[in-house]
Amino acid sequence: MYVLLLGAPGAGKGTQAARIVDAFHLTHVASGDVLRAIRQEDSELGALVRSYYDKGLLVPDDVVIRVMLSRLDGLDGALLDGFPRTLEQAKALDEALAAKGRRIDKVIYINVPTDELIGRLAGRWICRNDGAHVFHERNRPPRVPGVCDICGGELYQRPDDTVETAQRRLEEYFKLTAPLIAYYRAQGKLCEVNGQQDIEAVGRDLMRCLQG
């Protein structure tokens, strides 16, 4: 079985991906992990991926497709996370799977409103003494603003954890993903899950999608 998990940054894909992998014994194929691994390889493809990372550029569709199809080769099934990310990638994946008599069986879209996503992504504060001490303005605020509850260290906010950065990330995501959602909905494969629920409720709905 091939399952695609869609969801914006902050939607909780990581938590739910682990559940799907355990329940259905699938290989979790996350594009970010695959690209980082390829980047370390002493190979033609590794050098190509490195060249984009080193320049701070996005890896183009044709290279991502090569890398991801190579990773999927030989797998009987997988949970795909982060790939396909564009319509071009989705069509290339469909063609590659069809050539082997396979297909994407189900697409799960964890849908969370933008305002909620920004609230989840922004507002994180990290201890300068220990990066494992993480607080959140809404979900886990420190007792004293700017001070770590655990060691008393100064709390700071990374550039990636601001409202402005969260908005930019989400705008980019939805611009790329909206056509994907329409593409898989037209194929009758899309199952939308309300990501505003608690983790357990999201997990139950997700399992119903996969078992239906």
Tab-separated table of C-alpha atoms in Angstrom:
chain	number	residue	atom	x	y	z
A	1	MET	CA	0.000	0.000	0.000
A	2	TYR	CA	1.186	3.488	-0.866
A	3	VAL	CA	-0.174	6.286	1.311
A	4	LEU	CA	0.512	9.989	0.889
A	5	LEU	CA	0.291	12.254	3.936
A	6	LEU	CA	-0.438	15.920	3.235
A	7	GLY	CA	-0.501	18.708	5.783
A	8	ALA	CA	0.993	22.145	6.250
A	9	PRO	CA	3.870	22.804	8.650
A	10	GLY	CA	2.383	22.637	12.139
A	11	ALA	CA	-0.457	20.300	11.152
A	12	GLY	CA	0.943	17.410	13.211
A	13	LYS	CA	2.036	15.123	10.390
A	14	GLY	CA	5.021	13.761	12.285
A	15	THR	CA	2.932	12.393	15.148
A	16	GLN	CA	0.383	10.795	12.844
A	17	ALA	CA	3.010	9.422	10.448
A	18	ALA	CA	4.468	7.337	13.271
A	19	ARG	CA	1.020	5.850	13.971
A	20	ILE	CA	0.422	4.933	10.338
A	21	VAL	CA	3.834	3.301	10.019
A	22	ASP	CA	3.242	1.206	13.150
A	23	ALA	CA	-0.323	0.217	12.244
A	24	PHE	CA	0.294	-0.737	8.618
A	25	HIS	CA	3.990	-1.720	8.736
A	26	LEU	CA	4.910	0.766	6.040
A	27	THR	CA	8.283	2.330	5.330
A	28	HIS	CA	8.204	6.036	6.182
A	29	VAL	CA	9.733	7.901	3.248
A	30	ALA	CA	10.130	11.581	4.169
A	31	SER	CA	11.545	13.717	1.380
A	32	GLY	CA	13.585	15.924	3.720
A	33	ASP	CA	15.328	12.920	5.279
A	34	VAL	CA	15.959	11.316	1.887
A	35	LEU	CA	17.434	14.480	0.380
A	36	ARG	CA	19.676	15.032	3.416
A	37	ALA	CA	20.947	11.455	3.174
A	38	ILE	CA	21.599	11.693	-0.575
A	39	ARG	CA	23.407	14.962	0.007
A	40	GLN	CA	26.012	13.134	2.108
A	41	GLU	CA	26.674	10.501	-0.545
A	42	ASP	CA	29.790	10.492	-2.704
A	43	SER	CA	27.791	10.067	-5.894
A	44	GLU	CA	26.742	12.038	-8.958
A	45	LEU	CA	23.257	12.520	-7.527
A	46	GLY	CA	24.648	13.484	-4.124
A	47	ALA	CA	26.889	16.120	-5.694
A	48	LEU	CA	23.950	17.478	-7.670
A	49	VAL	CA	21.750	17.824	-4.580
A	50	ARG	CA	24.644	19.403	-2.628
A	51	SER	CA	25.116	22.011	-5.335
A	52	TYR	CA	21.604	23.348	-4.710
A	53	TYR	CA	21.840	23.197	-0.917
A	54	ASP	CA	25.201	24.985	-0.933
A	55	LYS	CA	23.713	27.853	-2.937
A	56	GLY	CA	20.655	28.046	-0.715
A	57	LEU	CA	18.396	27.052	-3.618
A	58	LEU	CA	15.388	24.749	-3.688
A	59	VAL	CA	16.146	21.410	-5.300
A	60	PRO	CA	14.224	21.469	-8.618
A	61	ASP	CA	11.394	19.074	-9.409
A	62	ASP	CA	13.329	16.904	-11.862
A	63	VAL	CA	16.095	16.240	-9.313
A	64	VAL	CA	13.640	15.609	-6.449
A	65	ILE	CA	11.761	13.160	-8.670
A	66	ARG	CA	14.973	11.260	-9.506
A	67	VAL	CA	15.992	11.065	-5.858
A	68	MET	CA	12.600	10.002	-4.532
A	69	LEU	CA	11.864	7.426	-7.222
A	70	SER	CA	15.287	5.927	-6.565
A	71	ARG	CA	14.416	5.669	-2.850
A	72	LEU	CA	11.052	4.044	-3.590
A	73	ASP	CA	12.551	1.490	-5.945
A	74	GLY	CA	12.152	-1.980	-4.471
A	75	LEU	CA	9.624	-1.005	-1.798
A	76	ASP	CA	6.297	-2.858	-1.775
A	77	GLY	CA	4.612	0.047	-0.030
A	78	ALA	CA	5.395	3.290	1.737
A	79	LEU	CA	4.062	6.244	3.663
A	80	LEU	CA	5.094	9.262	1.614
A	81	ASP	CA	5.687	12.480	3.536
A	82	GLY	CA	6.750	15.670	1.729
A	83	PHE	CA	6.716	14.045	-1.709
A	84	PRO	CA	5.095	14.716	-4.054
A	85	ARG	CA	5.069	18.421	-3.231
A	86	THR	CA	4.077	19.776	-6.641
A	87	LEU	CA	1.713	18.705	-9.395
A	88	GLU	CA	4.645	17.805	-11.640
A	89	GLN	CA	6.046	15.519	-8.948
A	90	ALA	CA	2.625	13.909	-8.411
A	91	LYS	CA	2.210	13.105	-12.089
A	92	ALA	CA	5.737	11.686	-12.317
A	93	LEU	CA	5.071	9.486	-9.281
A	94	ASP	CA	1.795	8.203	-10.738
A	95	GLU	CA	3.537	7.306	-13.994
A	96	ALA	CA	6.400	5.530	-12.224
A	97	LEU	CA	4.057	3.503	-10.012
A	98	ALA	CA	1.741	2.660	-12.922
A	99	ALA	CA	4.719	1.268	-14.846
A	100	LYS	CA	5.079	-1.275	-12.019
A	101	GLY	CA	1.359	-1.962	-11.737
A	102	ARG	CA	1.119	0.058	-8.525
A	103	ARG	CA	-0.626	3.257	-7.483
A	104	ILE	CA	-1.173	5.692	-4.638
A	105	ASP	CA	-3.927	4.003	-2.638
A	106	LYS	CA	-4.930	6.797	-0.295
A	107	VAL	CA	-4.101	10.459	0.293
A	108	ILE	CA	-4.668	11.824	3.795
A	109	TYR	CA	-4.900	15.593	4.143
A	110	ILE	CA	-4.685	16.906	7.704
A	111	ASN	CA	-6.522	20.201	7.349
A	112	VAL	CA	-5.850	22.970	9.874
A	113	PRO	CA	-6.915	26.630	9.405
A	114	THR	CA	-4.096	29.073	8.719
A	115	ASP	CA	-4.638	31.084	11.920
A	116	GLU	CA	-4.304	27.928	13.993
A	117	LEU	CA	-1.159	26.874	12.113
A	118	ILE	CA	0.468	30.259	12.707
A	119	GLY	CA	-0.366	29.960	16.391
A	120	ARG	CA	1.307	26.557	16.505
A	121	LEU	CA	4.389	27.544	14.500
A	122	ALA	CA	5.034	30.951	16.036
A	123	GLY	CA	5.604	31.651	19.695
A	124	ARG	CA	8.273	29.049	20.491
A	125	TRP	CA	10.956	30.153	22.941
A	126	ILE	CA	14.161	28.183	23.538
A	127	CYS	CA	16.584	28.265	26.460
A	128	ARG	CA	20.051	29.569	25.597
A	129	ASN	CA	21.579	27.216	28.169
A	130	ASP	CA	19.868	24.069	26.889
A	131	GLY	CA	18.096	23.844	23.531
A	132	ALA	CA	16.010	20.929	24.825
A	133	HIS	CA	14.163	23.347	27.138
A	134	VAL	CA	11.422	24.593	24.816
A	135	PHE	CA	8.416	26.731	25.731
A	136	HIS	CA	5.461	28.081	23.793
A	137	GLU	CA	3.532	31.282	24.421
A	138	ARG	CA	0.226	29.453	24.102
A	139	ASN	CA	0.789	25.763	24.802
A	140	ARG	CA	3.565	25.859	27.400
A	141	PRO	CA	4.324	29.402	28.576
A	142	PRO	CA	7.193	29.924	31.036
A	143	ARG	CA	6.187	30.995	34.538
A	144	VAL	CA	8.296	34.141	34.136
A	145	PRO	CA	8.399	35.638	30.619
A	146	GLY	CA	11.842	35.283	29.055
A	147	VAL	CA	13.164	32.951	31.773
A	148	CYS	CA	13.541	29.164	31.566
A	149	ASP	CA	11.474	27.350	34.220
A	150	ILE	CA	14.050	24.567	34.427
A	151	CYS	CA	17.429	26.278	34.734
A	152	GLY	CA	16.709	30.011	34.834
A	153	GLY	CA	18.451	30.604	31.526
A	154	GLU	CA	17.446	33.309	29.068
A	155	LEU	CA	14.772	32.335	26.545
A	156	TYR	CA	15.142	33.443	22.936
A	157	GLN	CA	13.128	33.066	19.747
A	158	ARG	CA	14.635	31.646	16.564
A	159	PRO	CA	13.982	33.558	13.313
A	160	ASP	CA	12.036	30.532	12.027
A	161	ASP	CA	9.584	30.754	14.934
A	162	THR	CA	8.160	34.228	14.300
A	163	VAL	CA	4.699	35.039	12.940
A	164	GLU	CA	6.174	36.578	9.791
A	165	THR	CA	8.264	33.503	8.995
A	166	ALA	CA	5.329	31.194	9.706
A	167	GLN	CA	3.138	33.179	7.321
A	168	ARG	CA	5.749	32.963	4.548
A	169	ARG	CA	6.183	29.215	5.020
A	170	LEU	CA	2.440	28.632	4.904
A	171	GLU	CA	1.904	30.831	1.851
A	172	GLU	CA	4.544	28.839	-0.025
A	173	TYR	CA	3.080	25.539	1.128
A	174	PHE	CA	-0.505	26.295	0.111
A	175	LYS	CA	0.566	27.747	-3.234
A	176	LEU	CA	2.229	24.437	-4.099
A	177	THR	CA	-0.212	22.096	-2.398
A	178	ALA	CA	-3.619	23.444	-3.460
A	179	PRO	CA	-3.269	21.901	-6.955
A	180	LEU	CA	-2.222	18.584	-5.344
A	181	ILE	CA	-5.343	18.491	-3.202
A	182	ALA	CA	-7.531	19.083	-6.263
A	183	TYR	CA	-5.555	16.481	-8.255
A	184	TYR	CA	-6.048	13.686	-5.732
A	185	ARG	CA	-9.624	14.687	-4.944
A	186	ALA	CA	-10.436	14.298	-8.658
A	187	GLN	CA	-8.955	10.780	-8.487
A	188	GLY	CA	-11.231	9.928	-5.558
A	189	LYS	CA	-8.245	9.214	-3.293
A	190	LEU	CA	-8.332	12.207	-0.957
A	191	CYS	CA	-9.552	11.831	2.616
A	192	GLU	CA	-9.635	15.054	4.625
A	193	VAL	CA	-9.136	14.961	8.392
A	194	ASN	CA	-9.905	17.814	10.775
A	195	GLY	CA	-6.518	18.618	12.285
A	196	GLN	CA	-7.966	20.977	14.911
A	197	GLN	CA	-9.068	18.018	17.023
A	198	ASP	CA	-6.893	16.551	19.742
A	199	ILE	CA	-4.164	14.135	18.680
A	200	GLU	CA	-6.166	11.006	19.534
A	201	ALA	CA	-9.237	12.144	17.580
A	202	VAL	CA	-7.117	13.015	14.548
A	203	GLY	CA	-5.514	9.583	14.775
A	204	ARG	CA	-8.886	7.808	14.914
A	205	ASP	CA	-10.217	9.708	11.891
A	206	LEU	CA	-7.024	9.009	10.009
A	207	MET	CA	-7.278	5.276	10.685
A	208	ARG	CA	-10.892	5.268	9.500
A	209	CYS	CA	-9.745	6.844	6.247
A	210	LEU	CA	-7.127	4.165	5.706
A	211	GLN	CA	-9.364	1.263	6.669
A	212	GLY	CA	-12.350	2.467	4.647
